XYZ file of C-alpha atoms in Angstrom:
756
model
C 2.812 12.194 42.436
C -0.753 13.157 43.257
C -0.175 16.833 42.441
C 1.568 15.914 39.192
C -1.408 13.834 38.042
C -3.888 16.522 39.015
C -2.036 19.148 36.976
C -1.945 16.875 33.915
C -5.658 16.166 34.186
C -6.512 19.847 34.457
C -4.212 20.717 31.573
C -5.812 18.010 29.438
C -9.286 19.390 30.127
C -8.266 22.944 29.254
C -6.537 21.953 25.992
C -9.456 19.744 25.034
C -11.720 22.768 25.319
C -9.246 25.052 23.543
C -9.054 27.332 26.596
C -6.221 29.775 27.298
C -3.477 28.955 29.815
C -2.886 31.121 32.885
C 0.707 30.181 33.710
C 4.036 30.530 31.980
C 4.718 28.124 29.115
C 7.861 26.755 30.814
C 5.775 25.592 33.766
C 3.607 23.470 31.495
C 6.538 21.954 29.615
C 7.808 20.548 32.891
C 4.711 18.421 33.219
C 4.648 17.409 29.544
C 8.264 16.277 29.303
C 8.239 12.425 29.242
C 10.536 10.658 31.678
C 12.748 8.609 29.351
C 16.155 7.174 30.166
C 18.952 8.353 27.896
C 21.007 5.191 28.463
C 18.644 2.508 27.251
C 15.892 4.606 25.626
C 13.255 2.903 27.696
C 10.624 4.083 30.110
C 12.048 5.511 33.306
C 12.422 3.118 36.200
C 10.383 3.454 39.343
C 13.354 5.021 41.126
C 13.762 7.616 38.376
C 10.017 8.282 38.461
C 10.178 8.774 42.212
C 13.001 11.268 41.731
C 10.920 13.065 39.116
C 8.037 13.295 41.519
C 10.400 14.545 44.174
C 11.482 17.333 41.866
C 7.807 18.070 41.248
C 7.151 18.350 44.980
C 9.773 21.075 45.223
C 7.940 23.155 42.638
C 4.964 25.328 43.345
C 1.904 23.447 41.982
C 0.160 25.143 39.100
C -3.363 26.190 39.825
C -5.368 25.496 36.716
C -8.982 26.533 36.586
C -11.294 24.848 34.143
C -14.882 25.357 33.134
C -17.179 22.577 34.325
C -18.054 19.963 31.728
C -21.092 17.712 31.630
C -19.249 14.439 31.057
C -15.609 13.792 31.822
C -13.574 12.239 29.006
C -13.510 8.471 29.177
C -9.718 8.361 29.037
C -9.312 10.242 32.340
C -8.476 8.177 35.406
C -9.017 8.945 39.054
C -5.974 9.778 41.148
C -6.005 6.346 42.707
C -5.951 4.683 39.282
C -3.164 6.793 37.917
C -0.482 5.118 39.942
C 1.950 3.946 37.298
C 4.451 5.902 35.238
C 2.999 4.258 32.112
C -0.409 5.831 32.546
C 1.092 9.226 33.342
C 3.248 9.018 30.230
C 0.258 8.063 28.099
C -1.602 11.113 29.396
C 1.433 13.312 28.659
C 1.479 12.063 25.068
C -2.278 12.570 24.780
C -1.995 16.187 25.933
C 0.867 16.844 23.474
C -1.175 15.301 20.648
C -4.323 17.302 21.425
C -2.330 20.506 21.894
C -0.607 20.107 18.521
C -3.949 19.361 16.865
C -5.355 22.530 18.391
C -2.468 24.543 16.949
C -3.135 23.195 13.467
C -6.885 23.789 13.712
C -8.385 26.999 12.330
C -11.107 26.878 14.986
C -8.757 27.470 17.914
C -8.831 30.972 19.414
C -5.761 33.005 18.447
C -4.430 33.725 21.939
C -4.811 30.100 23.043
C -3.143 28.913 19.838
C -0.133 31.162 20.498
C 0.215 29.786 24.022
C 0.059 26.200 22.785
C 2.598 27.031 20.091
C 5.056 28.352 22.687
C 4.706 25.217 24.810
C 5.358 22.887 21.845
C 8.354 24.931 20.658
C 9.941 24.748 24.104
C 9.365 20.992 24.199
C 11.090 20.612 20.826
C 13.996 22.969 21.458
C 14.835 22.612 25.134
C 13.394 19.278 26.177
C 14.298 17.494 22.907
C 10.966 15.697 23.082
C 11.309 14.458 19.489
C 14.397 12.429 20.424
C 12.589 10.961 23.420
C 9.639 9.956 21.278
C 11.970 8.190 18.853
C 13.454 6.264 21.783
C 9.971 5.227 22.852
C 9.517 3.407 19.521
C 11.593 0.595 21.023
C 9.353 0.204 24.049
C 7.805 -3.213 24.401
C 4.497 -1.568 25.286
C 2.683 -1.397 21.942
C 0.228 1.257 23.051
C 3.011 3.490 24.286
C 4.965 2.994 21.060
C 1.945 3.806 18.918
C 1.098 6.932 20.890
C 4.710 8.068 20.580
C 4.542 7.601 16.795
C 1.315 9.599 16.575
C 2.747 12.450 18.625
C 5.979 12.505 16.646
C 4.125 12.645 13.313
C 2.132 15.666 14.463
C 5.204 17.394 15.902
C 7.147 16.864 12.671
C 4.263 18.271 10.667
C 4.156 21.196 13.087
C 7.818 21.853 12.276
C 7.045 21.789 8.559
C 4.092 24.151 8.953
C 6.051 26.590 11.106
C 9.079 26.402 8.787
C 11.209 25.085 11.641
C 14.214 22.960 10.729
C 13.094 19.351 10.638
C 14.343 17.201 13.490
C 17.880 15.996 12.747
C 17.451 13.050 15.100
C 14.405 11.918 13.091
C 16.144 12.233 9.727
C 19.133 10.272 11.059
C 16.850 7.615 12.505
C 15.109 7.133 9.132
C 18.350 7.029 7.184
C 19.702 4.357 9.505
C 16.640 2.092 9.515
C 15.542 2.494 5.883
C 18.957 2.265 4.263
C 18.516 -1.495 4.065
C 15.804 -3.988 4.831
C 15.672 -5.310 8.359
C 13.027 -7.216 10.266
C 13.035 -4.805 13.194
C 9.989 -2.795 14.190
C 11.935 0.435 13.729
C 11.406 0.352 9.970
C 7.647 -0.093 10.496
C 7.461 2.949 12.761
C 9.524 4.961 10.295
C 7.141 4.115 7.460
C 4.035 4.630 9.575
C 5.190 8.044 10.787
C 6.193 9.191 7.315
C 2.793 8.109 5.999
C 1.015 9.944 8.806
C 2.906 13.152 7.992
C 1.916 13.041 4.309
C -1.701 12.380 5.308
C -1.619 15.465 7.516
C -0.327 17.486 4.567
C -3.211 16.300 2.396
C -5.815 16.923 5.094
C -4.610 20.440 5.869
C -6.621 23.253 4.371
C -3.652 25.596 3.957
C -2.651 26.775 0.501
C 1.021 25.819 0.879
C 0.641 22.051 0.667
C 2.956 21.736 -2.301
C 5.751 23.714 -0.673
C 5.408 21.814 2.590
C 5.551 18.418 0.874
C 8.466 19.551 -1.277
C 10.395 20.551 1.836
C 9.591 17.178 3.398
C 10.438 14.954 0.404
C 13.768 16.711 -0.125
C 15.090 14.927 2.964
C 13.749 11.456 2.090
C 13.806 11.212 -1.708
C 16.931 9.041 -1.851
C 16.010 7.027 1.233
C 12.719 5.843 -0.274
C 14.428 4.655 -3.452
C 17.056 2.725 -1.497
C 14.440 1.075 0.693
C 12.293 0.149 -2.342
C 15.210 -1.717 -3.902
C 16.138 -3.375 -0.619
C 12.635 -4.521 0.308
C 11.676 -6.051 -3.029
C 15.019 -7.804 -3.429
C 14.183 -10.050 -0.465
C 13.459 -13.736 -0.886
C 10.268 -14.240 1.050
C 10.808 -17.930 1.658
C 14.162 -17.183 3.338
C 12.741 -14.705 5.844
C 12.878 -15.877 9.446
C 9.748 -14.017 10.482
C 7.379 -13.621 7.543
C 4.899 -11.583 9.580
C 7.393 -8.733 9.852
C 8.056 -8.463 6.121
C 4.291 -8.568 5.527
C 3.798 -5.746 8.023
C 6.562 -3.670 6.443
C 5.226 -4.346 2.940
C 1.705 -3.227 3.826
C 3.019 -0.012 5.409
C 5.234 0.715 2.409
C 2.376 0.177 -0.061
C 0.329 2.809 1.753
C 3.271 5.212 1.656
C 3.832 4.555 -2.060
C 0.184 5.273 -2.815
C 0.409 8.648 -1.085
C 3.616 9.520 -2.924
C 1.995 8.767 -6.291
C -1.154 10.653 -5.257
C 0.945 13.701 -4.396
C 2.377 13.531 -7.891
C -1.130 13.863 -9.327
C -2.761 16.265 -6.907
C 0.178 18.448 -5.867
C 2.168 18.168 -9.116
C 5.543 17.424 -7.547
C 8.220 15.551 -9.463
C 10.563 13.548 -7.233
C 12.219 10.266 -8.112
C 10.588 8.547 -5.140
C 7.192 9.330 -6.696
C 8.184 7.502 -9.898
C 9.982 4.537 -8.352
C 7.072 2.125 -8.973
C 6.960 3.076 -12.663
C 10.727 2.954 -13.042
C 10.934 -0.540 -11.524
C 7.452 -2.085 -11.764
C 8.691 -5.669 -12.030
C 9.781 -5.532 -8.377
C 6.222 -4.931 -7.242
C 4.778 -7.541 -9.591
C 7.119 -10.189 -8.201
C 5.390 -9.898 -4.829
C 2.339 -11.601 -6.379
C 4.508 -14.636 -7.129
C 5.782 -14.889 -3.547
C 4.361 -17.685 -1.339
C 2.678 -15.002 0.717
C -0.780 -14.595 2.253
C -3.655 -13.969 -0.155
C -4.603 -10.618 1.383
C -1.155 -9.240 0.502
C -1.556 -10.251 -3.137
C -4.994 -8.679 -3.110
C -3.537 -5.445 -1.737
C -0.859 -5.379 -4.439
C -3.229 -6.057 -7.352
C -5.688 -3.403 -6.110
C -2.793 -0.959 -5.749
C -1.752 -1.620 -9.353
C -5.354 -1.127 -10.481
C -5.486 2.272 -8.788
C -2.214 3.282 -10.411
C -3.391 2.348 -13.909
C -6.702 4.148 -13.381
C -5.010 7.176 -11.772
C -7.161 6.707 -8.682
C -4.422 6.474 -6.082
C -5.242 8.436 -2.973
C -8.819 9.115 -4.054
C -10.162 8.282 -0.587
C -7.969 10.952 0.987
C -7.790 13.513 -1.818
C -11.335 14.738 -2.259
C -10.575 17.672 -4.534
C -10.120 17.600 -8.282
C -6.753 17.749 -9.965
C -5.676 21.398 -9.844
C -5.608 23.325 -13.096
C -2.855 25.567 -14.364
C -0.150 23.324 -12.940
C 3.024 22.295 -14.779
C 2.521 19.116 -16.827
C 4.046 15.801 -15.847
C 6.247 15.085 -18.842
C 7.078 11.572 -17.617
C 3.458 10.563 -17.091
C 2.755 8.827 -20.390
C 6.126 7.076 -20.374
C 5.626 5.826 -16.830
C 2.132 4.509 -17.482
C 3.330 2.675 -20.572
C 6.203 1.142 -18.609
C 3.805 -0.131 -15.941
C 1.368 -1.485 -18.547
C 4.137 -3.307 -20.406
C 5.450 -4.780 -17.160
C 1.977 -6.052 -16.247
C 1.479 -7.689 -19.643
C 4.933 -9.226 -19.524
C 4.185 -10.688 -16.094
C 0.833 -12.047 -17.318
C 2.607 -13.623 -20.259
C 4.969 -15.287 -17.775
C 2.092 -16.857 -15.833
C 1.234 -14.205 -13.267
C -2.473 -15.104 -13.165
C -1.649 -18.652 -12.143
C -0.059 -17.407 -8.929
C -3.117 -15.441 -7.757
C -5.023 -16.929 -4.849
C -8.606 -16.645 -5.987
C -10.467 -18.725 -3.411
C -11.097 -17.300 0.039
C -12.388 -18.676 3.309
C -15.756 -17.608 4.606
C -15.475 -15.726 7.883
C -18.011 -16.297 10.620
C -18.497 -14.941 14.114
C -16.240 -17.665 15.422
C -13.469 -17.072 12.908
C -12.626 -18.662 9.572
C -11.591 -22.099 10.796
C -14.014 -24.902 9.918
C -14.898 -27.208 12.782
C -14.614 -30.984 12.301
C -17.731 -32.411 10.722
C -18.797 -29.106 9.200
C -18.897 -28.454 5.484
C -15.978 -26.390 4.184
C -17.450 -23.718 1.921
C -15.238 -21.688 -0.385
C -16.032 -19.182 -3.068
C -13.919 -17.132 -5.461
C -12.651 -13.777 -4.277
C -14.452 -11.484 -6.718
C -12.360 -8.525 -5.592
C -9.258 -10.180 -7.024
C -11.131 -11.317 -10.142
C -12.288 -7.758 -10.830
C -8.958 -6.161 -10.045
C -6.938 -8.605 -12.157
C -9.346 -8.263 -15.094
C -9.286 -4.482 -14.963
C -5.500 -4.358 -14.655
C -5.117 -6.440 -17.815
C -7.754 -4.494 -19.762
C -6.298 -1.131 -18.797
C -2.758 -2.295 -19.581
C -3.859 -3.401 -23.049
C -5.584 -0.087 -23.661
C -2.486 1.904 -22.637
C -0.192 -0.262 -24.730
C -2.390 -0.027 -27.823
C -2.526 3.750 -27.518
C 1.226 3.711 -28.038
C 1.325 1.015 -30.730
C 1.098 1.622 -34.473
C 1.056 -1.965 -35.729
C -2.462 -3.349 -36.152
C -1.205 -6.897 -36.601
C 0.808 -6.696 -33.383
C -2.220 -5.380 -31.520
C -4.364 -8.237 -32.836
C -1.848 -10.846 -31.719
C -1.434 -9.277 -28.271
C -5.172 -8.910 -27.783
C -5.884 -12.502 -28.699
C -3.089 -13.800 -26.459
C -3.926 -11.796 -23.342
C -7.709 -12.017 -23.633
C -7.402 -15.755 -24.058
C -5.238 -15.832 -20.928
C -7.768 -13.728 -19.018
C -10.840 -15.722 -20.114
C -9.067 -18.978 -19.250
C -8.287 -17.552 -15.817
C -11.883 -16.460 -15.227
C -13.694 -19.499 -16.633
C -13.381 -21.830 -13.589
C -14.595 -19.120 -11.211
C -17.768 -18.046 -13.020
C -20.770 -20.229 -12.285
C -22.567 -21.025 -14.450
C -19.497 -21.127 -16.605
C -19.059 -18.965 -19.670
C -20.343 -20.847 -22.680
C -18.904 -20.973 -26.135
C -21.589 -18.674 -27.490
C -21.189 -15.773 -25.066
C -17.554 -14.816 -24.396
C -18.559 -11.136 -24.367
C -20.652 -11.753 -21.290
C -17.591 -12.132 -19.079
C -17.400 -8.422 -18.285
C -20.934 -8.076 -16.952
C -20.538 -11.312 -14.993
C -17.269 -10.364 -13.316
C -18.162 -6.754 -12.494
C -21.851 -7.188 -11.679
C -21.318 -6.118 -8.040
C -19.100 -3.084 -8.689
C -20.499 -0.370 -10.940
C -17.449 1.881 -11.081
C -15.066 -0.943 -11.988
C -17.524 -2.352 -14.544
C -17.744 0.976 -16.347
C -13.974 1.417 -16.234
C -13.573 -2.033 -17.790
C -16.224 -1.286 -20.419
C -14.524 2.010 -21.237
C -11.142 0.285 -21.537
C -12.661 -2.409 -23.757
C -14.240 0.264 -25.952
C -10.924 2.098 -26.133
C -9.192 -1.100 -27.241
C -11.832 -1.676 -29.930
C -11.614 1.880 -31.277
C -7.812 1.893 -31.323
C -7.666 -1.467 -33.061
C -10.349 -0.404 -35.544
C -8.439 2.736 -36.477
C -5.255 0.716 -36.894
C -6.957 -1.828 -39.130
C -8.646 0.862 -41.202
C -5.268 2.461 -41.839
C -3.642 -0.765 -43.018
C -6.417 -2.915 -44.467
C -10.042 -2.863 -45.489
C -12.386 -4.022 -42.754
C -15.205 -4.492 -45.202
C -13.341 -7.252 -47.042
C -12.979 -9.358 -43.890
C -15.918 -8.035 -41.904
C -17.174 -11.432 -40.831
C -13.713 -12.437 -39.660
C -13.328 -9.102 -37.851
C -16.693 -9.540 -36.094
C -15.755 -13.067 -35.137
C -12.475 -11.770 -33.662
C -14.237 -9.207 -31.470
C -16.694 -11.776 -30.111
C -14.219 -14.596 -29.704
C -11.986 -12.384 -27.559
C -14.859 -10.907 -25.585
C -14.483 -7.222 -26.408
C -17.300 -6.426 -28.843
C -18.595 -3.035 -27.660
C -22.215 -3.633 -28.710
C -22.454 -6.924 -26.856
C -20.882 -5.424 -23.746
C -23.274 -2.479 -23.792
C -26.322 -4.701 -24.363
C -25.338 -6.961 -21.475
C -24.932 -3.856 -19.336
C -28.428 -2.663 -20.276
C -29.813 -6.091 -19.573
C -28.223 -6.070 -16.106
C -30.032 -2.846 -15.227
C -33.292 -4.023 -16.790
C -33.165 -1.427 -19.600
C -34.073 1.152 -16.958
C -33.429 4.666 -18.241
C -33.555 6.087 -14.714
C -30.447 4.070 -13.845
C -28.636 5.512 -16.850
C -29.755 8.988 -15.838
C -28.471 8.465 -12.316
C -25.118 7.353 -13.727
C -24.985 10.474 -15.909
C -25.651 12.744 -12.945
C -23.417 10.941 -10.472
C -19.743 11.805 -10.162
C -18.758 8.369 -8.835
C -18.245 6.598 -12.162
C -16.891 7.319 -15.635
C -20.239 6.477 -17.268
C -20.602 9.875 -18.969
C -17.358 9.503 -20.858
C -18.026 5.863 -21.724
C -21.616 6.542 -22.856
C -20.677 9.414 -25.145
C -17.878 7.442 -26.779
C -20.221 4.514 -27.312
C -22.975 6.691 -28.822
C -20.475 8.136 -31.290
C -19.488 4.605 -32.276
C -23.123 3.525 -32.479
C -24.089 6.206 -34.994
C -21.381 4.946 -37.355
C -21.856 1.225 -36.711
C -25.641 1.040 -36.572
C -26.034 -1.839 -39.018
C -23.718 -4.038 -36.971
C -25.557 -3.097 -33.774
C -28.906 -3.966 -35.374
C -27.612 -7.333 -36.528
C -26.201 -8.117 -33.075
C -29.536 -7.282 -31.450
C -31.299 -9.678 -33.813
C -28.747 -12.383 -33.129
C -29.290 -11.916 -29.401
C -32.989 -12.602 -29.870
C -32.444 -15.459 -32.303
C -29.960 -17.168 -30.006
C -32.191 -16.793 -26.975
C -35.065 -18.305 -28.916
C -32.960 -21.205 -30.133
C -31.226 -22.128 -26.871
C -33.945 -20.777 -24.544
C -31.258 -18.985 -22.545
C -29.790 -15.506 -22.545
C -26.514 -15.850 -24.358
C -24.571 -13.791 -26.816
C -24.556 -15.365 -30.250
C -23.523 -12.308 -32.121
C -22.626 -13.448 -35.607
C -24.020 -16.276 -37.733
C -20.857 -18.328 -37.367
C -21.286 -18.217 -33.572
C -25.021 -18.773 -33.206
C -25.758 -21.430 -35.783
C -25.545 -25.082 -34.926
C -22.269 -26.517 -36.157
C -23.974 -29.697 -37.333
C -26.479 -27.922 -39.554
C -26.535 -25.200 -42.141
C -29.084 -23.148 -40.226
C -28.650 -19.422 -40.699
C -30.259 -16.293 -39.367
C -33.702 -15.609 -40.875
C -33.735 -12.969 -43.551
C -36.019 -10.627 -41.613
C -33.500 -10.525 -38.763
C -30.766 -8.876 -40.796
C -30.303 -5.148 -41.146
C -33.010 -4.026 -43.626
C -31.229 -1.024 -45.033
C -28.089 0.932 -44.459
C -28.461 4.222 -42.629
C -25.979 6.068 -44.834
C -28.737 8.155 -46.372
C -29.693 9.242 -42.901
C -26.075 10.075 -42.178
C -25.946 12.207 -45.290
C -28.955 14.242 -44.194
C -27.543 14.656 -40.706
C -23.867 15.224 -41.383
C -23.563 17.351 -38.260
C -23.705 14.208 -36.182
C -21.080 12.187 -37.975
C -18.693 14.223 -40.092
C -18.686 17.756 -38.768
C -17.517 18.391 -35.242
C -20.442 18.696 -32.893
C -20.839 21.576 -30.507
C -18.636 20.948 -27.481
C -20.318 20.349 -24.191
C -19.587 23.106 -21.717
C -19.759 20.811 -18.759
C -20.159 22.376 -15.391
C -19.374 19.758 -12.791
C -18.367 19.792 -9.172
C -14.916 19.060 -7.859
C -14.023 15.416 -7.777
C -16.230 14.531 -10.729
C -15.364 12.161 -13.579
C -12.040 13.940 -14.035
C -9.966 11.243 -12.403
C -11.662 8.588 -14.501
C -10.383 10.268 -17.633
C -7.140 11.713 -16.361
C -3.663 10.283 -16.617
C -0.350 11.202 -15.112
C 0.568 12.973 -18.307
C -2.436 15.279 -18.268
C -1.784 18.799 -17.050
C -5.327 18.955 -15.770
C -8.242 16.611 -15.407
C -10.631 16.293 -18.303
C -14.118 14.956 -18.704
C -15.509 13.912 -22.068
C -14.760 14.396 -25.711
C -17.837 15.538 -27.608
C -15.934 16.178 -30.826
C -17.292 13.739 -33.416
C -14.555 14.126 -36.013
C -13.700 10.713 -37.404
C -10.213 11.776 -38.451
C -9.035 12.709 -34.997
C -6.491 10.303 -33.562
C -6.616 11.694 -30.066
C -9.925 12.489 -28.446
C -9.923 15.960 -26.947
C -11.829 16.720 -23.786
C -13.602 19.715 -22.376
C -12.416 21.172 -19.106
C -14.640 20.538 -16.108
C -15.563 23.716 -14.287
C -16.507 23.720 -10.643
C -20.164 23.883 -9.714
C -20.999 24.111 -6.062
C -24.685 23.399 -6.713
C -24.222 19.845 -7.907
C -25.130 18.167 -4.633
C -28.459 19.945 -4.333
C -29.094 19.507 -8.045
C -28.454 15.802 -7.737
C -30.944 15.507 -4.886
C -33.628 17.396 -6.797
C -32.888 15.454 -9.953
C -33.145 12.182 -8.076
C -36.567 13.179 -6.811
C -37.556 14.137 -10.352
C -36.372 10.749 -11.605
C -38.354 8.930 -8.945
C -41.458 10.979 -9.676
C -41.115 10.300 -13.391
C -40.583 6.595 -12.772
C -43.580 6.434 -10.460
C -45.945 8.019 -12.950
C -44.802 5.813 -15.799
C -45.408 2.506 -14.040
C -49.134 2.701 -14.578
C -48.740 2.903 -18.332
C -48.544 -0.057 -20.644
C -45.114 -1.619 -20.845
C -44.538 -0.881 -24.501
C -46.265 2.475 -24.735
C -44.118 5.129 -26.379
C -46.466 8.020 -25.725
C -44.419 10.887 -24.319
C -45.580 12.515 -21.076
C -47.764 15.612 -21.633
C -45.412 17.783 -19.550
C -42.389 17.118 -21.709
C -40.484 20.426 -22.000
C -39.680 22.058 -25.289
C -36.091 22.885 -24.404
C -34.526 22.759 -27.827
C -36.534 22.803 -31.011
C -34.511 20.036 -32.579
C -35.086 17.798 -29.545
C -38.744 18.469 -28.826
C -40.202 15.864 -31.152
C -40.692 12.388 -29.800
C -40.884 9.275 -31.934
C -43.373 9.718 -34.710
C -46.765 8.036 -34.557
C -45.886 5.829 -37.513
C -42.727 4.702 -35.779
C -44.661 4.020 -32.576
C -47.095 1.788 -34.427
C -44.245 0.050 -36.180
C -42.511 -0.617 -32.889
C -45.606 -2.146 -31.360
C -46.169 -4.279 -34.460
C -42.698 -5.808 -34.475
C -42.005 -5.998 -30.757
C -41.978 -9.795 -30.840
C -39.262 -9.781 -33.471
C -37.268 -6.861 -32.164
C -37.031 -7.665 -28.450
C -33.672 -6.356 -27.316
C -33.405 -3.784 -30.104
C -36.765 -2.300 -29.180
C -35.938 -2.227 -25.463
C -32.667 -0.438 -26.171
C -34.244 2.172 -28.430
C -37.061 2.713 -25.933
C -34.503 3.145 -23.151
C -32.630 5.782 -25.198
C -35.861 7.654 -25.876
C -36.867 7.667 -22.202
C -33.404 8.874 -21.258
C -33.596 11.700 -23.789
C -37.007 12.724 -22.441
C -35.784 12.679 -18.840
C -32.716 14.793 -19.622
C -34.901 17.349 -21.386
C -37.241 17.541 -18.396
C -34.371 18.068 -15.983
C -32.757 20.649 -18.239
C -36.071 22.491 -18.443
C -36.137 22.768 -14.633
C -32.403 23.596 -14.385
C -31.802 20.394 -12.435
C -29.185 18.878 -14.719
C -25.696 19.518 -13.306
C -24.101 20.376 -16.662
C -25.080 21.443 -20.159
C -26.341 18.292 -21.935
C -26.786 19.833 -25.393
C -24.118 17.751 -27.111
C -25.306 14.579 -25.359
C -28.856 15.281 -26.528
C -27.606 15.706 -30.100
C -26.122 12.240 -29.989
C -29.308 10.736 -28.566
C -31.385 12.628 -31.121
C -29.317 11.220 -33.941
C -29.770 7.686 -32.588
C -33.506 8.377 -32.570
C -33.381 9.424 -36.222
C -31.515 6.277 -37.215
C -33.870 4.031 -35.250
C -36.891 5.716 -36.840
C -35.409 5.033 -40.256
C -34.849 1.387 -39.335
C -38.359 0.964 -37.957
C -40.024 2.496 -40.983
C -38.321 -0.014 -43.275
C -39.567 -3.064 -41.367
């Protein structure tokens, strides 16, 4: 016994260091072969262990030399402590796990890696260690079971990497335990191990990921589909042990996310990767189960990731590979999921969501007698549910040709959403500001807020195009404006509330443009293209913002006269607060910005940039932003993002430049529009700041033009900052097309100011 433990300890130290082995591989496999009974698949009894040690005593002990180390690993025990078969078996599993990890690592020395490979192959072929590990799943010792699952996952991945036939005992075990739902722990270990294998495939740096995963999914494609149908056909209230179905459900959701992520990143097309989209109602029914709130939260967040094509983003750091075969079912699947979500919402899905959560303290979440019970809404669920509905509407409208049908659906579902949100937003949304809901709900999560704003803008643009094709918007413009505000999706209001949240700080916008963590670039460009065509409406909304704030002495969104005027009076907006002149003459002089396609932006971004924000399952490759300003185009094209390894360093330098610029500007007067003397002359058409006349006009009317002036000033500062960064080669992509859009907004604003 003592010699056996000493050999294992020495072997562990050598493998941990990646050192070569002196003895024959068969000698080491003797010590690594777990003692498991074949009759009951449990840990060997003390008598069996004694016999094993007796066999060991008849063998010549292996002399293993090891280089001295400063600190011994914490998991090592002294000989006196290692007295039980359990601890010896745990050390055996640890050595197998570390040895397999060393084989898969590119840092392991070649000769040592070959020795480790021989040991593991002998364990798999002669000792049938995979079958023993499967038996150990049933052990009542949770730590032993978990270690066995970890080792088995690595060994199975080793077989896939080495192109060794996958363990038949493992395939049979999965087929037996996943063929139908059962409340045994075997199904949990099956799902956990399968998930661990796919994670190893994603983490591996080898170039054969797709082939390895294809080989793996071939064995389990049908099994996953059968288990999906079996699990979601259960009646939760009839389950004897609800904790087990919750555990299985959480494991299966993680596995499903990886399967869908592999569809995007590795471009494989198996039925098991589409099962959620083929039968989405099964997943949505889980939200209606009388189940714990954290499970519903997990499901709604999972659906949000699917609709945004962000599944697996925490594990898959790279961008979607180019030059891969397209996913022909992508658009159909996304539409099916969106329709299923909207159908569930129409059936009362939001009413089943558990929005309130308990506050957790150091002593737990149970409130002691006599203490105040404090609850607050779960903003994670509020954000996820809102974004799921908005994205579903956007996807559905992209595939709908009836403007009247879109109007009816939008009014129904937005009314449902606003009714759902109203009790949880304090202070509550008022009658005058339904558009403010988005900035209120997503105030703590920038990426989700911008995704929701982009979806809302997409809905507005799609609906506008549909209405323009069937009816004249100019005839019912007031009614159309009222519809956009009443249902909380007016793009100008949403953008102005966003600017107000960030204090009209251009450095924040610049940081969003440089960062790869949000879809702000795509959203901002689409909004600027809308703004240059809808300037008069934007100007009127800005004035109504100011008029409403002045009237009610609060910051609310009264965006059209019918919404901001008192219902008991005939008060209307003052004449000087309406758009002074149309900007069509400006548009005529600058047709390049509205009618003719603008120069495409040759964006050079790093991997993992905004591509996933704009991608869908139907896209053959990730795309960034459409800078084509053609009004007749039904589908916005996008430029391909090219890799740029310098983006991280550029972002750091640009951030410093932003901070320096912000620091030097704080000493100036708040409303000064004087450009900095070091402003670069990058492009001739962009090197002119606001004219002196316009600057004087702005200062003269600042009291009347509050939010409009702040917005225009913010755009100008942003344009100046981009030019400075471009001059110093600190901007991570070519901003020429973006600068054209900002320049055109400057021209329009100058025209407006000069007429006041």
